[in-house]
Short mmCIF file of C-alpha atoms in Angstrom, two decimals:
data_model
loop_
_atom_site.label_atom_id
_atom_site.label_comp_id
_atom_site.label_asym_id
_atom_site.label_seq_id
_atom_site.Cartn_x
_atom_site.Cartn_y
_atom_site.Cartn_z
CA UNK A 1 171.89 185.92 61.95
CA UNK A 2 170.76 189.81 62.63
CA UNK A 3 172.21 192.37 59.89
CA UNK A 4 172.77 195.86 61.27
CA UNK A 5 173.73 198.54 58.07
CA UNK A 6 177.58 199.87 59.54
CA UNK A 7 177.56 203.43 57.00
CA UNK A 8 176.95 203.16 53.45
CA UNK A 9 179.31 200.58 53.23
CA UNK A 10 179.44 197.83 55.44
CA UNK A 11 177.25 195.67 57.45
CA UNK A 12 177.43 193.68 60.66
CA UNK A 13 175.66 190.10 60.90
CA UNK A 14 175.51 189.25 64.77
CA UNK A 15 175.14 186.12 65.66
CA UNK A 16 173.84 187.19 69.39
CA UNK A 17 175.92 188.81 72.49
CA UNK A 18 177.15 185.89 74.19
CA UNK A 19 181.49 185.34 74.36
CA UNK A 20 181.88 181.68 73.81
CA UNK A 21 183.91 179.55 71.24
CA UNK A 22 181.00 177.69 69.99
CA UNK A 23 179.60 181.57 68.86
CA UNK A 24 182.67 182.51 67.37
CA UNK A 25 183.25 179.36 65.31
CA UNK A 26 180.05 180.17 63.69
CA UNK A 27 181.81 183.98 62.97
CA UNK A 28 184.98 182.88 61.34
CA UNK A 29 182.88 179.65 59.42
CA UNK A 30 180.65 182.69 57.78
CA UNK A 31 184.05 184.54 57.26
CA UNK A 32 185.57 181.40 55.37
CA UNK A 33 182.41 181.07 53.69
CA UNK A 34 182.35 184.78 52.11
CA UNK A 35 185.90 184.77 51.14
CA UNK A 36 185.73 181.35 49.33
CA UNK A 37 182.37 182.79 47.53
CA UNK A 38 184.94 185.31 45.90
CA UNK A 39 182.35 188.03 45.27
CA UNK A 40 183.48 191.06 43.14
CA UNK A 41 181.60 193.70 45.49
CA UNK A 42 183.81 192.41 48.78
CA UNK A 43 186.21 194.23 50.51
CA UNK A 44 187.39 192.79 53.54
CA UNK A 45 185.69 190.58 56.31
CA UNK A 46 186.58 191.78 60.23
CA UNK A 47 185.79 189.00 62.78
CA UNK A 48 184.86 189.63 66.40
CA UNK A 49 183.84 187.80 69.34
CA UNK A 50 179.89 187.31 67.82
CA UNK A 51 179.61 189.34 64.72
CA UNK A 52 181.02 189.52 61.46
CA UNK A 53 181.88 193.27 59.68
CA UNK A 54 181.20 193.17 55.90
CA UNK A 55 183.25 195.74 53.95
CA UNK A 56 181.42 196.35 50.77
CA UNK A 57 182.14 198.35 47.55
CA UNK A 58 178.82 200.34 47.36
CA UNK A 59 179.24 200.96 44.01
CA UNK A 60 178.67 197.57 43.28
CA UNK A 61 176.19 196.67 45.32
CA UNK A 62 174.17 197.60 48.34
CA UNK A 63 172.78 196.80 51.69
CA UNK A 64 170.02 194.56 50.81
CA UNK A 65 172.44 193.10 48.11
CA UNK A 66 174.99 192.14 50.53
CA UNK A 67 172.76 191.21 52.85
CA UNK A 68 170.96 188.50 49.99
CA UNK A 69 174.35 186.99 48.88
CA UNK A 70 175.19 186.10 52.73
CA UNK A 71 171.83 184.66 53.39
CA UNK A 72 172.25 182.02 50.18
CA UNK A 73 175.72 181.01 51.47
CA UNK A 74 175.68 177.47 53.19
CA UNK A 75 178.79 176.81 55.92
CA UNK A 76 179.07 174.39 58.70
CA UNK A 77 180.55 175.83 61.83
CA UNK A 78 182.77 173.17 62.81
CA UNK A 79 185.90 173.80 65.80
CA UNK A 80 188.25 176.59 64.50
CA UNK A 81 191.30 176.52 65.72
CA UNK A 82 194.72 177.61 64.53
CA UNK A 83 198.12 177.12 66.10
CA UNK A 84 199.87 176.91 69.44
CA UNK A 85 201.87 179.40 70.35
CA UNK A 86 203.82 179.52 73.77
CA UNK A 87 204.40 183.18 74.65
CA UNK A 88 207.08 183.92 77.47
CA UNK A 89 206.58 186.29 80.17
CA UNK A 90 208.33 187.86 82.53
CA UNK A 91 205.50 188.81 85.46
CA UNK A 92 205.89 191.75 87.62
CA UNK A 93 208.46 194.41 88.65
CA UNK A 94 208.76 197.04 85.90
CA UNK A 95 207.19 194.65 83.48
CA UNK A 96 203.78 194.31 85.07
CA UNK A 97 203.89 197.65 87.38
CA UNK A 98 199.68 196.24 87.93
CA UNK A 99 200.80 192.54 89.23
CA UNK A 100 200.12 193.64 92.69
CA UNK A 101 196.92 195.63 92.51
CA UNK A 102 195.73 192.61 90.78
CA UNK A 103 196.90 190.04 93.66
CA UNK A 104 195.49 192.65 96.16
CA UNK A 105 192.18 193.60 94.00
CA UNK A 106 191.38 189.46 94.34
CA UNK A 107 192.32 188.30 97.46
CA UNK A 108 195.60 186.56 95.82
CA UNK A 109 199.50 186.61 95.74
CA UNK A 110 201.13 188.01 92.83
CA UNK A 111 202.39 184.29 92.72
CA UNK A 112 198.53 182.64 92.45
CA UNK A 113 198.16 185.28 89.66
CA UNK A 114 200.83 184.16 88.04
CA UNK A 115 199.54 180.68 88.40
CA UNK A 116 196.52 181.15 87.28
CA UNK A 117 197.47 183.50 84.48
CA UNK A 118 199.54 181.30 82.66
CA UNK A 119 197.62 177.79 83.50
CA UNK A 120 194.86 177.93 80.72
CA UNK A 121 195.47 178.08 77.17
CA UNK A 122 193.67 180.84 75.88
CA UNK A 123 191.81 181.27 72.36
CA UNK A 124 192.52 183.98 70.01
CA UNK A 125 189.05 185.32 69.12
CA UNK A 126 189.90 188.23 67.07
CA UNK A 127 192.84 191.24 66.28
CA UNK A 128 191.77 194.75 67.04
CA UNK A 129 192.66 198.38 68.60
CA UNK A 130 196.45 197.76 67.05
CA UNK A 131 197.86 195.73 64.64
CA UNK A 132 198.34 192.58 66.04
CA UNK A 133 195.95 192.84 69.36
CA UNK A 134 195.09 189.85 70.42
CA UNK A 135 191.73 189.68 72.60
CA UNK A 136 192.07 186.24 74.42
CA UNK A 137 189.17 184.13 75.70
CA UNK A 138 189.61 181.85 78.75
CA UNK A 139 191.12 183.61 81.27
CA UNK A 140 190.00 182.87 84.53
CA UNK A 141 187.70 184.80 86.67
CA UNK A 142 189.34 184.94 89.72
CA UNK A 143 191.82 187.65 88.49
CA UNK A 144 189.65 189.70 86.37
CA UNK A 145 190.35 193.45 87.17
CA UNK A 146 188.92 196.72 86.10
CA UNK A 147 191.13 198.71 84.09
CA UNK A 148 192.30 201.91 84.59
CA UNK A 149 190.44 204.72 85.68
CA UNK A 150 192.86 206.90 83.47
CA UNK A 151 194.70 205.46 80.80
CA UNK A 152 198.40 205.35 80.17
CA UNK A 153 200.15 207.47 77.97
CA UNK A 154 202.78 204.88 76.80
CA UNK A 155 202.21 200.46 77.31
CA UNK A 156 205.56 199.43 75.94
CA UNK A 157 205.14 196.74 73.04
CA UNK A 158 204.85 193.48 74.49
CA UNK A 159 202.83 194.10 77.24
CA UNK A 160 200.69 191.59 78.76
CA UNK A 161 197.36 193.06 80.38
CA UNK A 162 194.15 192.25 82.14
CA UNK A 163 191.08 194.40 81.56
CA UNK A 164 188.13 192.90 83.15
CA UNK A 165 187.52 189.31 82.50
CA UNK A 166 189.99 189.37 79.23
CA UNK A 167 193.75 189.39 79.04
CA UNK A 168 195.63 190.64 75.61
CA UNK A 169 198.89 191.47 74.89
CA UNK A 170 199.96 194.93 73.51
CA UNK A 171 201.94 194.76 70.07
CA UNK A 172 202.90 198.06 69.67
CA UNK A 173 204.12 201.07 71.95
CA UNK A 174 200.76 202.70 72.49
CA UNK A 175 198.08 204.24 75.14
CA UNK A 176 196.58 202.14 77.09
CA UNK A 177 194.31 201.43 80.19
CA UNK A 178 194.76 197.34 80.78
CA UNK A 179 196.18 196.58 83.99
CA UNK A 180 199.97 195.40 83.03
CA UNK A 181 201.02 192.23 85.01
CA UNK A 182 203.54 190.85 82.66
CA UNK A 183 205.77 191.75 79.10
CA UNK A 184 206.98 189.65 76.64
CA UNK A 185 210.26 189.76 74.74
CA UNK A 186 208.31 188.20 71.40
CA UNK A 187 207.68 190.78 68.52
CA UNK A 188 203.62 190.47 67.87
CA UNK A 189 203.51 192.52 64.80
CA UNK A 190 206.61 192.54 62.21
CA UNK A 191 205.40 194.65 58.90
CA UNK A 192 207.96 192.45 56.94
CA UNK A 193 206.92 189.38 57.36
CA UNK A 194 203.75 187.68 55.75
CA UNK A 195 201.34 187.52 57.80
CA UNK A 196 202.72 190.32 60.01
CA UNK A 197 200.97 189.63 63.10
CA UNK A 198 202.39 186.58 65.00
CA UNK A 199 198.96 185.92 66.50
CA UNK A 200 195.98 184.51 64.31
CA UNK A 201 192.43 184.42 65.27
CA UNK A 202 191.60 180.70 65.82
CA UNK A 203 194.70 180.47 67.30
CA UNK A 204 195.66 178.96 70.73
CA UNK A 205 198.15 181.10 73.34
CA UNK A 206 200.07 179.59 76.17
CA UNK A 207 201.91 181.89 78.42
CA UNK A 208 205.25 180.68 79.86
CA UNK A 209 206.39 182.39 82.73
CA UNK A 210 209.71 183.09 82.77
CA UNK A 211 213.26 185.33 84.44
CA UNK A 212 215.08 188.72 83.72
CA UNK A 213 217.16 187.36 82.07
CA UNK A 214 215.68 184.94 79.76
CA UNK A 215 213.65 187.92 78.44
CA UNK A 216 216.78 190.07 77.57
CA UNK A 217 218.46 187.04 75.16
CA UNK A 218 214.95 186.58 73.68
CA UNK A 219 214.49 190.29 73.82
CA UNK A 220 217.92 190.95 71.74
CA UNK A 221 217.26 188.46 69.24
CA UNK A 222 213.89 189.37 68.27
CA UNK A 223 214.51 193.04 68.46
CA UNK A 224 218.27 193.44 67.53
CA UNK A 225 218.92 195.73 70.56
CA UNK A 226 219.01 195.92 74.36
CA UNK A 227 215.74 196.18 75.76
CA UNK A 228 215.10 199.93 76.81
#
C-alpha cells in the first residue's frame, strides 16, 4: 500500500495503477476493514478502481496518525461482489445519437455493437462524477471509443455511454463528453430511497437490449410521466 497526503484532511492508499477486479477487491476489503474498525477520527471512505480516499477529522488526528491505524488493520481480500442487476436499453436513434460513430470508429455495425455491448456482465468498480455514476469494468475492447472532443451541454438521465475502454451510465441530466449509444428508462439515483443509488460498487450490471416501446411503459412507471 502507498499513502499519498490528499489536503490536510484526507489521504489516498494506492494499491498500484493497474484496472483489474483482483486490485479492487483488495480496495473495498481495506474499505470494509476501516469502517468495521469504527474509529472516532473517520469520516467517510471513497473507493476507486486501485486506491482508497480516507476522509479524516484533522482535529482528531493527523496524517501519520491515519496513516498508523490503517497499517495495523488486518483484512483478507476475498471476491467482492454485490448484486445482479439487468439494466434495459434501448440502443440508438435519439437515445444513443453516438451508436454509429461507434460502429463506424471500429470497423462494426451498430448491430455487433449492440452485441457486444450488452454480452458481458460488467462489474461496478466505484460511483463518481454524479450521484449514482457507475464506472463499469469489462467492456470489451473492440468498441472502445474516444470521447468527445467537446463535451455536451445536456446527457439526459439514463444515458448509456462509452468513453474509451469503459462504459457508464449517466444518472442525472448533466454535461457530458461519453459517446451515447444507448438510454435506459431505470431511475439510477432516487434521493428517497435508502440507498439512493440503484447501483452499488461490487455490484454486477447486465444490459438488456430492448424496443421504443418497452422503454416508454418502463419509462412511465419509474418516472411518473411521459418520457420528454
Amino acid at each position: 500500500m502507498d499513502f499519498k497526503p490528499l489536503g490536510d484532511s484526507a489521504l489516498l492508499v494506492s494499491f498500484g495503477e493497474v484496472i483489474d477486479e483482483e486490485t479492487n477487491d483488495r480496495v473495498h476489503a481495506l474499505a470494509k476493514a476501516i469502517e468495521r474498525a469504527n474509529f472516532e477520527w473517520l469520516v467517510e471512505v471513497v473507493p476507486a478502481y486501485s486506491s482508497l480516499a480516507i476522509i479524516y477529522d484533522p482535529g482528531l488526528i493527523d496524517f501519520n496518525g491515519v496513516k498508523r491505524a490503517v497499517e495495523g488493520l488486518e483484512f483478507s481480500a476475498g471476491r467482492f461482489e454485490g448484486k445482479l442487476v439487468e439494466i434495459p436499453v434501448v440502443y440508438g436513434g435519439e437515445y444513443g445519437p453516438d451508436l454509429e460513430f461507434v460502429a463506424q470508429y471500429n470497423g462494426l455495425t451498430p448491430e455487433e455493437v449492440i452485441e457486444l455491448h450488452s454480452k458481458p456482465i460488467y462489474r461496478v468498480y466505484f460511483l463518481g462524477f454524479l450521484p449514482g455514476f457507475a464506472y463499469l469494468g469489462g467492456m470489451d475492447e473492440r468498441i472502445a471509443t474516444p470521447r468527445l472532443k467537446k463535451p455536451r451541454l445536456k446527457v439526459p438521465a439514463g444515458s448509456v455511454g462509452i468513453a474509451g475502454k469503459q462504459t457508464g451510465i449517466y444518472p442525472l441530466e448533466s454535461p457530458g463528453g461519453w459517446r451515447l449509444i444507448g438510454r435506459t428508462p431505470l431511475k439510477l439515483f432516487n434521493p428517497s430511497k435508502e440507498p439512493p443509488t440503484l447501483l452499488q460498487p461490487g455490484d454486477r450490471v447486465k444490459f438488456v437490449p430492448i424496443d421504443e416501446e418497452k422503454f416508454r411503459e418502463i419509462y412511465r412507471t419509474e418516472w411518473g410521466q411521459e418520457n420528454d
